[in-house]
């Protein structure tokens, strides 16, 4: 018996091969549905998107040499760094990078829906200003 909670079924029509961006996005949405209710109001405005790879500018800004080394990215200002009266600006964004996630899926043999969930929760953790230990605890709660 696994200690991980069951996730909803994979997207309709998914055949088990490398999913396209829409299927990966559906997995991310399913993962969001497993988040504890206390977090949901705080991630309501966070935009989640799927891209093939990070662009060269993004990789350079993070001092990452190879595009396969970045599976996800949080862009925004963590909640812990905001003031109460702060408004305006671009919405916070989590980007999942499809090809690096698929490469990690192949290399690790992890279930793809769990890998997508792991990357997504890690990036959402940055939105909350969480440490890596906090993110592991959050992932264990969902």
XYZ file of C-alpha atoms in Angstrom:
142
model
C 0.000 0.000 0.000
C 1.403 3.370 -1.000
C 1.600 6.255 1.469
C 0.873 8.685 -1.361
C -2.755 9.723 -1.884
C -4.398 8.693 -5.132
C -4.525 11.345 -7.827
C -7.467 11.732 -10.180
C -7.395 9.773 -13.413
C -5.030 10.898 -16.138
C -6.431 13.130 -18.873
C -8.943 11.525 -21.202
C -7.311 10.177 -24.323
C -3.842 9.879 -22.792
C -2.295 6.706 -24.179
C 0.745 6.433 -21.919
C 3.183 7.994 -24.372
C 4.864 11.351 -23.946
C 1.999 13.744 -23.278
C 1.645 17.013 -25.094
C 1.488 20.366 -23.291
C -2.298 20.126 -22.842
C -2.046 16.721 -21.147
C 0.764 17.958 -18.876
C -1.348 21.004 -17.995
C -4.276 18.703 -17.137
C -1.962 16.767 -14.799
C -0.961 20.055 -13.160
C -4.624 21.005 -12.694
C -5.305 17.605 -11.123
C -2.347 18.156 -8.787
C -3.706 21.572 -7.782
C -6.963 19.876 -6.830
C -5.034 17.862 -4.216
C -3.717 20.978 -2.428
C -4.947 21.483 1.141
C -7.946 23.836 1.190
C -6.120 26.347 3.401
C -3.738 27.146 0.510
C -6.313 27.481 -2.270
C -7.327 31.131 -1.709
C -3.642 32.134 -1.801
C -2.878 30.463 -5.124
C -6.082 31.511 -6.873
C -4.366 34.180 -9.001
C -1.222 32.194 -9.798
C -1.015 31.459 -13.519
C 0.210 27.969 -14.428
C 1.576 27.348 -17.908
C 3.486 24.671 -19.771
C 6.324 25.431 -22.169
C 8.705 23.101 -23.968
C 11.935 24.573 -22.500
C 13.066 27.689 -20.658
C 14.406 30.312 -23.038
C 18.092 31.254 -23.117
C 17.489 34.488 -21.199
C 15.761 32.650 -18.351
C 18.475 30.005 -18.170
C 21.209 32.676 -18.157
C 19.449 34.658 -15.405
C 19.445 31.522 -13.225
C 23.021 30.554 -14.188
C 21.773 27.271 -15.655
C 23.761 26.016 -18.629
C 21.551 23.262 -20.000
C 17.806 23.591 -20.664
C 17.182 20.031 -19.392
C 18.238 21.178 -15.914
C 15.166 23.384 -15.329
C 11.829 21.603 -14.894
C 9.857 24.480 -13.413
C 10.037 28.154 -12.517
C 8.164 30.487 -10.186
C 8.070 34.109 -11.271
C 6.609 36.637 -8.912
C 6.967 38.075 -5.478
C 6.538 35.601 -2.607
C 3.662 36.300 -0.240
C 6.171 36.704 2.612
C 7.676 39.736 0.848
C 4.431 41.612 0.159
C 2.715 44.353 2.085
C -1.008 44.309 2.822
C -1.738 47.334 0.635
C 0.250 46.061 -2.341
C -1.676 45.758 -5.573
C -1.135 45.857 -9.301
C 1.682 44.269 -11.209
C 1.795 41.101 -13.204
C 0.239 37.948 -11.745
C 2.527 35.374 -10.188
C 3.353 32.597 -12.603
C 4.489 28.980 -12.425
C 5.889 27.542 -15.626
C 6.401 23.822 -16.082
C 8.947 22.860 -18.729
C 7.606 19.829 -20.569
C 10.735 18.364 -22.187
C 12.923 18.486 -19.032
C 10.073 16.945 -17.021
C 9.753 14.161 -19.597
C 13.522 13.566 -19.522
C 13.418 13.303 -15.717
C 10.427 10.961 -16.036
C 12.443 8.674 -18.306
C 15.593 8.874 -16.166
C 13.897 8.249 -12.814
C 11.016 5.968 -13.744
C 8.784 8.021 -11.408
C 5.100 8.159 -12.327
C 4.664 11.168 -14.566
C 1.659 12.587 -12.724
C 3.669 12.478 -9.464
C 6.658 14.173 -11.075
C 4.433 16.965 -12.439
C 2.868 17.312 -8.989
C 6.304 17.473 -7.319
C 7.580 20.211 -9.654
C 4.346 22.192 -9.347
C 4.258 22.029 -5.539
C 7.923 23.011 -5.351
C 7.304 26.089 -7.499
C 4.123 27.020 -5.622
C 6.175 26.718 -2.447
C 8.290 29.613 -3.703
C 5.079 31.667 -3.967
C 4.576 31.126 -0.230
C 8.235 31.817 0.559
C 8.703 28.241 1.812
C 12.031 26.555 2.411
C 12.780 23.198 0.788
C 11.879 21.479 4.102
C 8.545 23.339 4.143
C 7.876 22.200 0.566
C 8.570 18.565 1.436
C 6.116 18.850 4.346
C 3.501 20.418 2.060
C 3.958 17.659 -0.477
C 3.507 15.068 2.262
C 0.205 16.757 3.250
C -1.283 16.497 -0.245
